[in-house]
Coordinates of C-alpha atoms in Angstrom, one line a residue:
Chain A
M1 CA -24.1 51.9 -41.3
T2 CA -23.7 54.0 -38.2
D3 CA -20.0 53.5 -38.0
L4 CA -19.3 54.7 -41.6
I5 CA -17.7 58.1 -42.0
P6 CA -20.0 60.2 -44.2
V7 CA -17.8 62.0 -46.8
Y8 CA -18.6 64.8 -49.2
F9 CA -16.0 64.6 -52.0
D10 CA -15.1 67.8 -54.0
C11 CA -13.1 67.2 -57.2
D12 CA -12.2 68.3 -60.7
T13 CA -12.0 64.9 -62.3
G14 CA -9.1 64.6 -63.6
I15 CA -6.9 61.5 -63.8
D16 CA -5.6 61.5 -60.2
D17 CA -9.2 62.4 -59.1
T18 CA -10.2 59.2 -60.9
L19 CA -7.8 57.2 -58.8
A20 CA -8.9 59.1 -55.7
L21 CA -12.6 58.5 -56.4
I22 CA -12.3 54.8 -57.0
Y23 CA -10.0 54.4 -54.0
L24 CA -12.5 56.3 -51.8
L25 CA -15.5 54.3 -53.0
G26 CA -13.5 51.1 -52.0
R27 CA -12.9 52.2 -48.4
P28 CA -14.9 50.0 -46.1
N29 CA -15.1 52.6 -43.4
V30 CA -16.6 55.4 -45.6
E31 CA -19.9 56.3 -47.1
V32 CA -19.6 58.7 -50.0
V33 CA -22.8 60.7 -49.5
G34 CA -22.3 63.3 -52.2
I35 CA -19.8 64.7 -54.7
G36 CA -19.4 68.2 -56.0
T37 CA -17.3 69.3 -58.9
V38 CA -15.2 72.4 -59.6
S39 CA -13.2 73.7 -62.5
G40 CA -9.5 72.8 -62.4
N41 CA -8.1 69.9 -64.4
V42 CA -11.2 70.4 -66.5
D43 CA -14.3 72.6 -66.2
A44 CA -16.8 71.8 -63.5
A45 CA -19.4 70.4 -65.9
T46 CA -17.0 68.1 -67.6
A47 CA -15.7 67.0 -64.2
A48 CA -19.3 66.1 -63.2
R49 CA -19.7 64.2 -66.5
N50 CA -16.5 62.2 -65.8
T51 CA -17.5 61.6 -62.2
L52 CA -20.9 60.3 -63.1
D53 CA -19.5 58.1 -65.8
L54 CA -16.9 56.7 -63.4
L55 CA -19.6 56.1 -60.7
A56 CA -21.6 54.1 -63.3
L57 CA -18.6 52.1 -64.2
A58 CA -18.1 51.4 -60.5
G59 CA -21.7 50.5 -59.9
R60 CA -22.3 53.5 -57.7
Q61 CA -24.9 55.5 -59.7
E62 CA -26.8 56.3 -56.5
V63 CA -24.2 58.8 -55.2
P64 CA -25.5 62.3 -55.9
V65 CA -23.2 64.6 -58.0
A66 CA -23.6 68.3 -58.2
V67 CA -21.9 70.7 -60.6
G68 CA -20.1 73.4 -58.8
A69 CA -18.3 76.6 -59.6
H70 CA -17.1 77.1 -63.1
D71 CA -15.2 80.3 -62.3
Y72 CA -13.0 81.1 -59.3
L73 CA -13.9 83.8 -56.8
T74 CA -11.9 86.6 -58.4
E75 CA -10.7 85.1 -61.7
A76 CA -12.4 83.4 -64.6
Y77 CA -11.6 79.7 -65.3
A78 CA -8.9 79.9 -68.0
G79 CA -9.2 76.3 -69.3
G80 CA -7.8 73.0 -68.2
V81 CA -4.5 71.2 -68.7
P82 CA -5.1 68.8 -71.7
H83 CA -1.4 67.9 -71.8
I84 CA -1.7 66.4 -68.3
H85 CA -5.2 65.0 -68.1
G86 CA -6.2 64.7 -71.8
R87 CA -8.8 66.9 -73.5
N88 CA -11.7 65.3 -71.7
G89 CA -10.0 65.1 -68.3
V90 CA -9.8 61.3 -68.3
G91 CA -6.9 60.8 -70.7
D92 CA -9.2 61.0 -73.8
V93 CA -10.7 57.6 -72.9
V94 CA -14.4 57.6 -73.9
L95 CA -16.4 56.3 -70.9
A96 CA -19.9 54.8 -71.1
R97 CA -22.4 57.5 -70.2
G98 CA -23.6 57.4 -66.5
G99 CA -26.3 59.3 -64.8
E100 CA -27.1 63.0 -64.5
P101 CA -26.1 65.6 -61.9
V102 CA -28.6 66.6 -59.2
D103 CA -30.4 70.0 -59.2
G104 CA -28.6 72.7 -57.2
D105 CA -24.9 73.4 -57.2
A106 CA -22.1 71.8 -55.2
A107 CA -22.3 74.3 -52.4
D108 CA -26.1 73.6 -52.0
L109 CA -25.3 69.9 -51.8
L110 CA -22.6 70.3 -49.3
I111 CA -24.8 72.5 -47.1
A112 CA -27.6 70.0 -47.2
L113 CA -25.4 67.1 -46.4
S114 CA -23.8 69.1 -43.5
K115 CA -27.3 69.3 -41.9
Q116 CA -28.1 65.7 -42.6
Y117 CA -24.8 64.4 -41.1
E118 CA -24.3 67.3 -38.7
G119 CA -21.0 66.9 -36.7
A120 CA -20.0 63.8 -38.6
L121 CA -19.6 64.9 -42.2
Q122 CA -16.0 65.0 -43.5
I123 CA -15.1 67.0 -46.6
I124 CA -12.3 65.7 -48.9
A125 CA -11.5 68.4 -51.4
V126 CA -9.0 67.6 -54.2
G127 CA -9.6 70.5 -56.6
P128 CA -9.6 74.3 -56.1
M129 CA -11.4 75.4 -53.0
T130 CA -14.1 77.5 -54.7
N131 CA -17.2 75.3 -53.8
L132 CA -16.2 75.2 -50.1
A133 CA -15.7 79.0 -50.0
V134 CA -19.1 79.5 -51.7
A135 CA -20.7 77.2 -49.2
L136 CA -19.1 79.0 -46.2
D137 CA -20.3 82.3 -47.6
R138 CA -23.8 81.0 -48.2
D139 CA -24.1 79.4 -44.8
P140 CA -21.9 81.0 -42.0
E141 CA -22.8 78.1 -39.7
L142 CA -21.4 75.5 -42.1
A143 CA -18.0 75.1 -40.5
G144 CA -19.4 74.2 -37.1
R145 CA -21.3 71.2 -38.6
I146 CA -18.2 69.6 -40.3
A147 CA -16.0 67.2 -38.5
R148 CA -12.9 67.7 -40.6
V149 CA -11.7 69.0 -44.0
T150 CA -8.9 67.2 -45.8
I151 CA -7.5 68.8 -48.9
M152 CA -5.0 68.0 -51.6
G153 CA -3.4 71.3 -51.9
G154 CA -0.6 73.6 -50.8
A155 CA 3.1 73.4 -50.3
A156 CA 4.5 74.2 -46.8
L157 CA 8.2 73.6 -47.2
A158 CA 8.2 72.4 -50.8
P159 CA 8.2 74.4 -54.1
G160 CA 4.9 75.1 -55.7
N161 CA 3.9 73.7 -59.1
L162 CA 1.6 76.3 -60.6
S163 CA 4.1 79.0 -59.7
P164 CA 7.3 78.9 -57.6
A165 CA 5.2 79.6 -54.5
A166 CA 1.8 78.2 -55.3
E167 CA 0.5 74.7 -55.6
A168 CA -2.2 74.5 -58.3
N169 CA -5.4 73.8 -56.3
I170 CA -4.6 76.7 -53.9
G171 CA -3.1 78.9 -56.6
H172 CA -6.1 78.8 -58.9
D173 CA -8.3 80.3 -56.3
P174 CA -6.3 81.8 -53.4
E175 CA -9.2 83.8 -52.1
A176 CA -11.3 80.7 -51.7
S177 CA -8.4 78.8 -50.1
A178 CA -7.9 81.6 -47.6
A179 CA -11.6 81.4 -46.7
V180 CA -11.2 77.6 -46.2
F181 CA -8.2 78.0 -43.9
D182 CA -9.8 81.0 -42.0
A183 CA -13.0 79.1 -41.3
A184 CA -13.6 77.5 -37.9
W185 CA -13.1 73.9 -39.0
P186 CA -9.9 71.9 -38.8
V187 CA -8.2 71.4 -42.1
T188 CA -5.6 68.6 -42.9
M189 CA -3.4 69.8 -45.7
V190 CA -1.9 67.1 -47.9
G191 CA 0.3 69.1 -50.2
L192 CA 3.3 68.8 -52.4
D193 CA 5.5 68.2 -49.4
V194 CA 4.2 64.6 -49.5
T195 CA 2.3 64.0 -52.7
M196 CA 5.3 64.4 -54.9
H197 CA 7.0 61.5 -53.1
H198 CA 4.3 58.9 -53.6
R199 CA 4.1 57.3 -57.0
L200 CA 2.4 54.7 -59.1
T201 CA 4.9 52.9 -61.3
D202 CA 4.4 51.7 -64.9
E203 CA 4.6 48.1 -63.7
Q204 CA 1.7 48.8 -61.3
R205 CA -0.2 50.4 -64.1
E206 CA 0.3 47.2 -66.2
Q207 CA -1.1 45.1 -63.4
L208 CA -4.3 47.2 -63.7
A209 CA -4.2 46.8 -67.5
A210 CA -3.9 43.0 -67.2
S211 CA -6.9 42.7 -64.8
D212 CA -10.1 40.9 -65.7
G213 CA -12.1 43.9 -64.5
E214 CA -13.4 46.6 -67.0
L215 CA -13.0 49.3 -64.3
Q216 CA -9.3 48.3 -63.7
R217 CA -8.5 48.2 -67.4
T218 CA -10.3 51.5 -67.9
I219 CA -8.2 53.1 -65.2
A220 CA -5.0 51.8 -66.8
A221 CA -6.0 53.3 -70.1
I222 CA -6.8 56.6 -68.5
L223 CA -3.4 56.6 -66.7
D224 CA -1.5 56.4 -70.0
T225 CA -1.8 60.2 -70.7
Y226 CA -0.9 61.0 -67.1
F227 CA 2.2 58.8 -67.3
N228 CA 3.3 60.5 -70.6
F229 CA 3.2 63.9 -68.9
Y230 CA 5.0 62.8 -65.8
D231 CA 7.7 61.0 -67.8
G232 CA 8.8 64.5 -68.9
I233 CA 8.7 65.8 -65.3
L234 CA 10.1 62.9 -63.3
G235 CA 12.3 61.4 -65.9
V236 CA 10.7 58.0 -65.3
R237 CA 7.4 56.5 -66.4
E238 CA 5.4 56.8 -63.2
C239 CA 2.9 59.3 -61.7
T240 CA 2.5 61.1 -58.5
L241 CA -0.5 60.4 -56.3
H242 CA -1.7 63.8 -55.3
D243 CA -5.5 63.3 -54.9
P244 CA -5.6 59.6 -53.8
L245 CA -3.0 60.3 -51.0
A246 CA -5.2 63.0 -49.6
V247 CA -8.1 60.5 -49.5
A248 CA -5.9 58.0 -47.8
V249 CA -4.9 60.5 -45.1
A250 CA -8.5 61.4 -44.6
T251 CA -9.6 57.8 -44.2
G252 CA -6.7 56.9 -41.9
D253 CA -5.2 54.5 -44.5
A254 CA -2.0 56.6 -44.8
I255 CA -0.4 57.6 -41.5
P256 CA 1.7 60.7 -41.5
S257 CA 5.0 60.4 -39.7
L258 CA 5.3 64.2 -39.3
A259 CA 2.2 66.4 -39.3
P260 CA 2.3 69.4 -37.0
V261 CA -0.8 71.3 -36.0
V262 CA -0.1 74.9 -36.9
K263 CA -1.6 78.1 -38.2
V264 CA -1.9 78.3 -42.0
Q265 CA -2.7 81.4 -44.0
V266 CA -3.0 81.8 -47.7
E267 CA -1.3 84.7 -49.5
T268 CA -3.9 86.5 -51.6
G269 CA -1.8 89.5 -52.7
S270 CA -0.8 90.0 -56.3
G271 CA 2.9 89.5 -55.7
P272 CA 5.2 86.5 -56.4
A273 CA 3.9 84.6 -53.4
R274 CA 0.2 84.7 -54.5
G275 CA -1.3 81.4 -53.6
A276 CA 1.4 80.4 -51.1
T277 CA 0.3 78.4 -48.1
V278 CA 2.1 80.1 -45.2
A279 CA 2.3 77.5 -42.4
D280 CA 3.8 78.6 -39.1
L281 CA 6.4 75.9 -38.9
R282 CA 8.8 78.0 -36.7
G283 CA 8.2 75.4 -34.1
M284 CA 10.8 73.4 -36.0
Y285 CA 13.4 75.9 -34.7
R286 CA 11.8 76.4 -31.3
G287 CA 10.8 73.1 -29.8
H288 CA 7.2 73.4 -30.8
P289 CA 5.6 75.9 -28.4
P290 CA 1.9 76.5 -28.7
V291 CA 1.1 78.9 -31.6
D292 CA -1.9 81.2 -31.6
G293 CA -4.5 80.1 -34.1
A294 CA -3.0 76.7 -34.6
R295 CA -5.8 74.5 -35.9
H296 CA -4.7 72.9 -39.1
T297 CA -2.7 69.8 -39.6
V298 CA 0.1 70.1 -42.2
V299 CA 1.3 66.7 -43.4
L300 CA 5.0 66.9 -44.0
T301 CA 6.1 63.3 -44.3
I302 CA 4.5 59.9 -44.9
D303 CA 7.1 57.2 -44.7
D304 CA 5.4 54.1 -46.3
Q305 CA 5.0 54.3 -50.1
F306 CA 1.3 54.6 -50.8
G307 CA 1.4 53.2 -54.4
P308 CA 1.2 49.5 -53.4
Q309 CA -1.7 50.1 -51.1
L310 CA -3.5 52.0 -53.8
L311 CA -2.9 49.3 -56.4
D312 CA -4.2 46.6 -54.1
S313 CA -7.3 48.6 -53.4
L314 CA -8.0 49.3 -57.1
L315 CA -7.4 45.6 -58.1
A316 CA -9.8 44.5 -55.3
Y317 CA -12.6 46.8 -56.3
P318 CA -15.5 44.4 -57.1
A319 CA -17.2 44.3 -60.4
P320 CA -20.6 45.9 -60.3
Chain B
M1 CA 47.8 92.4 -53.1
T2 CA 46.3 92.0 -56.6
D3 CA 45.0 88.5 -55.9
L4 CA 43.0 89.6 -52.9
I5 CA 39.2 89.8 -53.3
P6 CA 38.1 93.3 -52.4
V7 CA 35.0 93.1 -50.1
Y8 CA 32.5 95.7 -49.0
F9 CA 30.8 94.3 -45.8
D10 CA 27.4 95.5 -44.8
C11 CA 26.3 94.7 -41.3
D12 CA 24.2 95.5 -38.2
T13 CA 26.7 94.4 -35.6
G14 CA 25.3 92.4 -33.6
I15 CA 26.8 89.3 -32.1
D16 CA 26.9 87.0 -35.1
D17 CA 28.0 90.0 -37.1
T18 CA 30.9 90.2 -34.7
L19 CA 31.9 86.6 -35.4
A20 CA 31.4 87.3 -39.2
L21 CA 33.6 90.4 -39.1
I22 CA 36.5 88.8 -37.3
Y23 CA 36.3 85.7 -39.4
L24 CA 36.3 87.9 -42.5
L25 CA 39.2 90.0 -41.4
G26 CA 41.1 86.7 -40.9
R27 CA 40.6 85.4 -44.4
P28 CA 44.0 85.4 -46.3
N29 CA 42.3 85.8 -49.7
V30 CA 40.2 88.9 -48.8
E31 CA 40.8 92.6 -48.4
V32 CA 38.0 94.3 -46.5
V33 CA 38.0 97.7 -48.3
G34 CA 35.0 99.2 -46.5
I35 CA 32.1 98.5 -44.1
G36 CA 28.6 100.0 -44.0
T37 CA 26.1 99.6 -41.2
V38 CA 22.4 99.4 -41.1
S39 CA 19.7 99.2 -38.5
G40 CA 18.7 95.6 -37.6
N41 CA 20.1 93.9 -34.5
V42 CA 20.8 97.5 -33.3
D43 CA 20.4 100.9 -34.9
A44 CA 22.9 101.8 -37.7
A45 CA 24.9 104.3 -35.5
T46 CA 25.3 101.8 -32.7
A47 CA 26.3 99.1 -35.3
A48 CA 29.0 101.5 -36.6
R49 CA 30.2 102.1 -33.0
N50 CA 30.5 98.4 -32.4
T51 CA 32.2 97.7 -35.7
L52 CA 34.8 100.5 -35.2
D53 CA 35.5 99.2 -31.6
L54 CA 35.9 95.7 -32.9
L55 CA 38.2 96.8 -35.7
A56 CA 40.4 98.6 -33.1
L57 CA 40.5 95.4 -31.0
A58 CA 41.5 93.5 -34.1
G59 CA 44.2 96.0 -35.0
R60 CA 42.4 97.1 -38.2
Q61 CA 41.5 100.7 -37.6
E62 CA 42.3 101.6 -41.2
V63 CA 39.2 100.0 -42.6
P64 CA 36.7 102.7 -43.4
V65 CA 33.2 102.4 -41.7
A66 CA 30.2 104.4 -42.9
V67 CA 26.9 104.7 -41.0
G68 CA 24.1 103.7 -43.2
A69 CA 20.3 103.7 -43.2
H70 CA 18.6 104.1 -39.8
D71 CA 15.1 103.5 -41.2
Y72 CA 13.9 101.0 -43.8
L73 CA 12.6 102.0 -47.2
T74 CA 8.9 101.9 -46.2
E75 CA 9.0 101.5 -42.4
A76 CA 10.7 103.2 -39.5
Y77 CA 13.2 101.2 -37.5
A78 CA 11.3 99.8 -34.5
G79 CA 14.2 99.1 -32.2
G80 CA 16.6 96.2 -31.9
V81 CA 16.5 92.8 -30.1
P82 CA 18.2 93.3 -26.8
H83 CA 17.1 89.9 -25.6
I84 CA 19.2 88.3 -28.4
H85 CA 22.2 90.7 -28.9
G86 CA 22.2 92.6 -25.6
R87 CA 21.2 96.3 -25.2
N88 CA 24.4 97.5 -27.0
G89 CA 24.4 94.8 -29.7
V90 CA 27.6 93.1 -28.4
G91 CA 26.1 91.2 -25.4
D92 CA 26.5 94.3 -23.1
V93 CA 30.2 93.9 -23.2
V94 CA 31.9 97.4 -23.0
L95 CA 34.5 97.6 -25.7
A96 CA 37.4 100.0 -25.8
R97 CA 36.5 102.9 -28.0
G98 CA 37.8 102.7 -31.6
G99 CA 37.9 105.2 -34.4
E100 CA 35.2 107.3 -36.0
P101 CA 33.0 106.7 -39.1
V102 CA 33.9 108.3 -42.4
D103 CA 31.9 111.1 -43.9
G104 CA 29.1 110.1 -46.2
D105 CA 26.7 107.2 -45.7
A106 CA 27.1 103.5 -46.4
A107 CA 25.6 103.8 -49.9
D108 CA 28.1 106.6 -50.8
L109 CA 31.0 104.4 -49.6
L110 CA 29.7 101.4 -51.5
I111 CA 29.4 103.4 -54.7
A112 CA 32.8 104.9 -54.3
L113 CA 34.4 101.4 -53.7
S114 CA 32.5 100.0 -56.7
K115 CA 34.3 102.5 -58.9
Q116 CA 37.7 102.0 -57.3
Y117 CA 37.4 98.2 -57.6
E118 CA 35.2 98.0 -60.7
G119 CA 34.3 94.5 -61.7
A120 CA 36.1 93.0 -58.7
L121 CA 34.3 94.2 -55.7
Q122 CA 32.2 91.7 -53.8
I123 CA 29.5 92.7 -51.4
I124 CA 28.8 90.6 -48.3
A125 CA 25.6 91.8 -46.6
V126 CA 24.5 90.3 -43.3
G127 CA 21.9 92.8 -42.2
P128 CA 18.8 94.3 -43.8
M129 CA 19.3 95.2 -47.5
T130 CA 18.5 98.9 -47.1
N131 CA 22.0 100.3 -47.9
L132 CA 22.3 98.2 -51.0
A133 CA 18.9 99.3 -52.3
V134 CA 19.7 103.0 -51.6
A135 CA 23.0 102.6 -53.5
L136 CA 21.2 100.9 -56.4
D137 CA 18.7 103.8 -56.5
R138 CA 21.4 106.4 -56.2
D139 CA 23.6 104.9 -58.9
P140 CA 21.7 102.8 -61.6
E141 CA 25.1 101.5 -62.9
L142 CA 26.2 100.1 -59.6
A143 CA 25.1 96.5 -60.2
G144 CA 27.3 96.2 -63.3
R145 CA 30.4 97.0 -61.4
I146 CA 29.9 94.4 -58.7
A147 CA 31.3 90.9 -59.1
R148 CA 28.9 89.2 -56.7
V149 CA 26.6 89.9 -53.7
T150 CA 26.4 87.3 -50.9
I151 CA 23.7 87.8 -48.3
M152 CA 22.8 86.2 -45.0
G153 CA 19.0 86.3 -45.5
G154 CA 15.9 84.6 -46.7
A155 CA 14.4 81.1 -46.4
A156 CA 13.7 79.1 -49.5
L157 CA 12.4 75.8 -48.2
A158 CA 12.7 76.5 -44.5
P159 CA 10.3 78.4 -42.2
G160 CA 11.0 82.1 -41.5
N161 CA 12.0 83.5 -38.2
L162 CA 10.7 87.0 -38.1
S163 CA 7.3 85.6 -39.3
P164 CA 6.2 82.2 -40.5
A165 CA 7.2 83.3 -44.0
A166 CA 10.0 85.9 -43.5
E167 CA 13.6 85.7 -42.4
A168 CA 14.5 88.8 -40.4
N169 CA 17.0 90.5 -42.7
I170 CA 14.6 90.2 -45.6
G171 CA 11.5 90.7 -43.6
H172 CA 12.6 94.0 -42.0
D173 CA 12.9 95.6 -45.4
P174 CA 11.2 93.6 -48.1
E175 CA 11.2 96.4 -50.6
A176 CA 14.9 96.8 -50.3
S177 CA 15.4 93.1 -50.6
A178 CA 13.3 93.0 -53.7
A179 CA 15.5 95.7 -55.3
V180 CA 18.6 93.7 -54.4
F181 CA 17.2 90.5 -56.1
D182 CA 15.8 92.4 -59.1
A183 CA 19.2 94.2 -59.8
A184 CA 21.5 92.9 -62.5
W185 CA 24.0 91.3 -60.2
P186 CA 24.3 87.7 -59.1
V187 CA 23.2 87.2 -55.5
T188 CA 24.2 84.2 -53.4
M189 CA 21.5 83.6 -50.8
V190 CA 22.7 82.0 -47.5
G191 CA 19.5 81.7 -45.6
L192 CA 17.8 79.8 -42.8
D193 CA 17.8 76.7 -45.0
V194 CA 21.5 76.3 -44.0
T195 CA 22.3 78.8 -41.3
M196 CA 20.1 77.1 -38.7
H197 CA 22.1 73.9 -39.1
H198 CA 25.6 75.3 -38.3
R199 CA 26.4 75.9 -34.7
L200 CA 29.0 77.0 -32.3
T201 CA 28.9 74.9 -29.1
D202 CA 29.5 76.0 -25.6
E203 CA 32.6 73.9 -25.5
Q204 CA 33.9 75.9 -28.4
R205 CA 33.0 79.1 -26.8
E206 CA 35.0 78.1 -23.7
Q207 CA 38.0 77.5 -25.9
L208 CA 37.8 81.2 -26.9
A209 CA 37.4 82.2 -23.3
A210 CA 40.5 80.2 -22.3
S211 CA 42.6 81.9 -25.0
D212 CA 45.5 84.2 -24.2
G213 CA 44.2 86.8 -26.7
E214 CA 42.1 89.7 -25.6
L215 CA 40.1 89.6 -28.9
Q216 CA 39.3 85.9 -28.3
R217 CA 38.3 86.4 -24.7
T218 CA 36.1 89.4 -25.6
I219 CA 34.3 87.4 -28.3
A220 CA 33.6 84.7 -25.7
A221 CA 32.2 87.3 -23.4
I222 CA 30.0 88.7 -26.1
L223 CA 28.7 85.3 -27.1
D224 CA 27.3 84.7 -23.6
T225 CA 24.2 86.7 -24.2
Y226 CA 23.6 85.0 -27.6
F227 CA 24.0 81.6 -26.0
N228 CA 21.4 82.4 -23.4
F229 CA 18.9 83.3 -26.0
Y230 CA 19.5 80.3 -28.2
D231 CA 19.4 78.0 -25.2
G232 CA 15.6 78.8 -25.2
I233 CA 15.3 78.3 -28.9
L234 CA 17.4 75.2 -29.5
G235 CA 17.1 73.6 -26.1
V236 CA 20.9 73.3 -26.0
R237 CA 23.6 75.9 -25.1
E238 CA 25.0 76.7 -28.5
C239 CA 24.3 79.3 -31.2
T240 CA 23.5 79.3 -34.9
L241 CA 26.1 80.8 -37.2
H242 CA 24.0 83.0 -39.6
D243 CA 26.3 85.8 -40.5
P244 CA 29.7 84.0 -40.4
L245 CA 28.4 81.2 -42.6
A246 CA 27.4 83.7 -45.3
V247 CA 31.0 85.1 -45.1
A248 CA 32.4 81.6 -45.4
V249 CA 30.3 80.9 -48.5
A250 CA 31.4 84.2 -50.1
T251 CA 35.1 83.5 -49.4
G252 CA 34.9 79.9 -50.7
D253 CA 35.7 78.5 -47.2
A254 CA 32.3 76.8 -46.9
I255 CA 31.3 74.8 -50.0
P256 CA 27.6 74.2 -50.6
S257 CA 26.6 70.7 -51.5
L258 CA 23.3 71.9 -53.0
A259 CA 22.9 75.4 -54.4
P260 CA 20.8 75.7 -57.5
V261 CA 20.9 78.9 -59.6
V262 CA 17.3 80.0 -59.9
K263 CA 15.1 83.1 -60.0
V264 CA 14.4 84.6 -56.6
Q265 CA 11.6 87.2 -56.0
V266 CA 10.7 88.9 -52.7
E267 CA 7.1 89.2 -51.7
T268 CA 6.4 92.9 -50.8
G269 CA 2.6 92.7 -50.4
S270 CA 1.0 93.2 -47.0
G271 CA -0.3 89.6 -46.7
P272 CA 1.0 86.8 -44.6
A273 CA 3.9 86.0 -47.0
R274 CA 5.3 89.6 -46.8
G275 CA 9.1 89.2 -46.8
A276 CA 9.1 85.7 -48.2
T277 CA 12.0 84.9 -50.6
V278 CA 10.2 83.1 -53.4
A279 CA 12.8 80.9 -55.1
D280 CA 11.9 79.0 -58.2
L281 CA 12.9 75.6 -57.1
R282 CA 10.4 73.7 -59.3
G283 CA 13.4 72.2 -60.9
M284 CA 13.5 69.8 -58.0
Y285 CA 10.4 68.3 -59.5
R286 CA 11.4 68.7 -63.1
G287 CA 15.0 67.7 -63.6
H288 CA 16.4 71.2 -63.5
P289 CA 15.5 72.8 -66.9
P290 CA 16.6 76.4 -67.5
V291 CA 14.4 78.9 -65.8
D292 CA 13.9 82.4 -67.2
G293 CA 15.5 85.0 -65.1
A294 CA 17.6 82.5 -63.1
R295 CA 20.7 84.4 -61.8
H296 CA 20.8 83.8 -58.1
T297 CA 22.4 81.0 -56.2
V298 CA 20.3 79.7 -53.3
V299 CA 22.3 77.7 -50.9
L300 CA 20.2 74.8 -49.6
T301 CA 22.8 72.5 -47.9
I302 CA 26.3 72.7 -46.6
D303 CA 27.4 69.3 -45.4
D304 CA 30.5 70.0 -43.3
Q305 CA 29.8 71.6 -39.9
F306 CA 31.2 75.1 -40.1
G307 CA 31.7 75.6 -36.3
P308 CA 35.1 74.0 -36.0
Q309 CA 36.5 76.0 -39.0
L310 CA 35.2 79.2 -37.5
L311 CA 36.7 78.4 -34.1
D312 CA 40.1 77.6 -35.6
S313 CA 40.0 80.9 -37.5
L314 CA 39.0 83.0 -34.4
L315 CA 41.7 81.3 -32.3
A316 CA 44.3 81.9 -34.9
Y317 CA 43.6 85.6 -35.3
P318 CA 46.8 87.3 -34.5
A319 CA 47.1 89.8 -31.6
P320 CA 47.5 93.4 -33.0

């Protein structure tokens, strides 16, 4: 067990969070030591319910799940996106009920795990950054105990999606995101620059639907709602792989072909760029000189399509 | 003469402004009816001096030149960039003295020309946007009399240069730039997305230096300083063609291969995205639906290298 990477997973489950969770649970080099939830695709309590039910379906009830922040640092949670993730966050599929969340909130769980796995714990955060910011505020020593933070979030050279400038996970809580990038840990940003280019096709979804496994068939059913939404966006029945791609980068299963280490700041003003991730990519013009404050890795390209690898991993996930 | 496009040119001359000015004067379909200057590469008064001297060298002393804003709307001019454009703005080449500026400032000249050429006047602005904003403030009807504004400025999907988020012409006066994009005229934005990719090579500069024409040889001498600077940026002795490329787009001589019509807003807050041009390019994800407030053309790609065309035009410019 000593070679396994201990991972705290922060999510707003969510359909692509579902893919990310099952993919993460299937990684042979990772031990998921705790999960926190945050409002985003759905509210934090519903995200915990979905996560617990999925863990039961995957035979992993022992993984502790803590409910995290319902509201963002400066704004109240305004409700989810039922047209994307379904009313319940998992495409309106009714899952068998799993276990119950642990006592304490997600920030408490993260801080406790950071002490238990000091220097080794990795954070993978695929929802708004609120829990991480709350934990940083509650324990100023936290950042020094974390090996790396990998997030699904932001857009360096790509358009936003929540607004012209802001990707949704960053844009929902810019103040929390700024705290995460300002903290003394290295962040790997897996944003719209890459996640929009990696897809699961309807043919791949049908392979899940045709599986003998209940987990695989359930995932296929959950994906239906997501595909309906993305059909209107992409003009083809497939979906982007935001959250699972961030997991794959964190676990070393997706290798970026271009990922400069630069300074990243989050715009927290009230103007049109609120929620923008301002990455100092002027090195693209200047032959990459050192930049003051450069600490974060911004993933700009991943050449190999991640969909086939994700599908193989989901299909291979063992029945409990 | 009735088929000629009347152009008001706003500049901070400047080495690439020099290229842009001579290129513009050589366009057969354009009549340059007035020029305003603004602080940027050099202060506004020096920019006017350089412009008047270049007009004399080009045999075009009749074009009126007005000195415009020395300071920006909310910030004082902090001095030029002698390491890029030389101490005098034209690579420290001493030009024969031309005429004198007209009475009134650049905004006055622009407003007067907008009435004289109502509905037909095009603005090409290759410096900070201060004069345009002053004119819009002074005459609220101005925008309705202008056919089109083409600017060298901004960065939609490319890094900034003044800061990680801001291109210099926008970033020096974000408030003025916001006024320009908010006004009821169509703006074509020729920013770092394209201008960094179009170059004049040292071989091309040497062709100017070998010319019989005094104008051509003077331009070659002026370019020397600019090439020295860009050698350190680009790692090769050539220069980018920011300002002349904007002119070529305005005159129809450079044809964009991708230039969506979208909403553009300028970030004027004090955060890290100050001076960012926030273009709503989410249509790239969404199959280009109509976007509220879409009026501006953001040039993202121009396939044909503009350098050879620029060189030919400069070499062909007739001796006065």
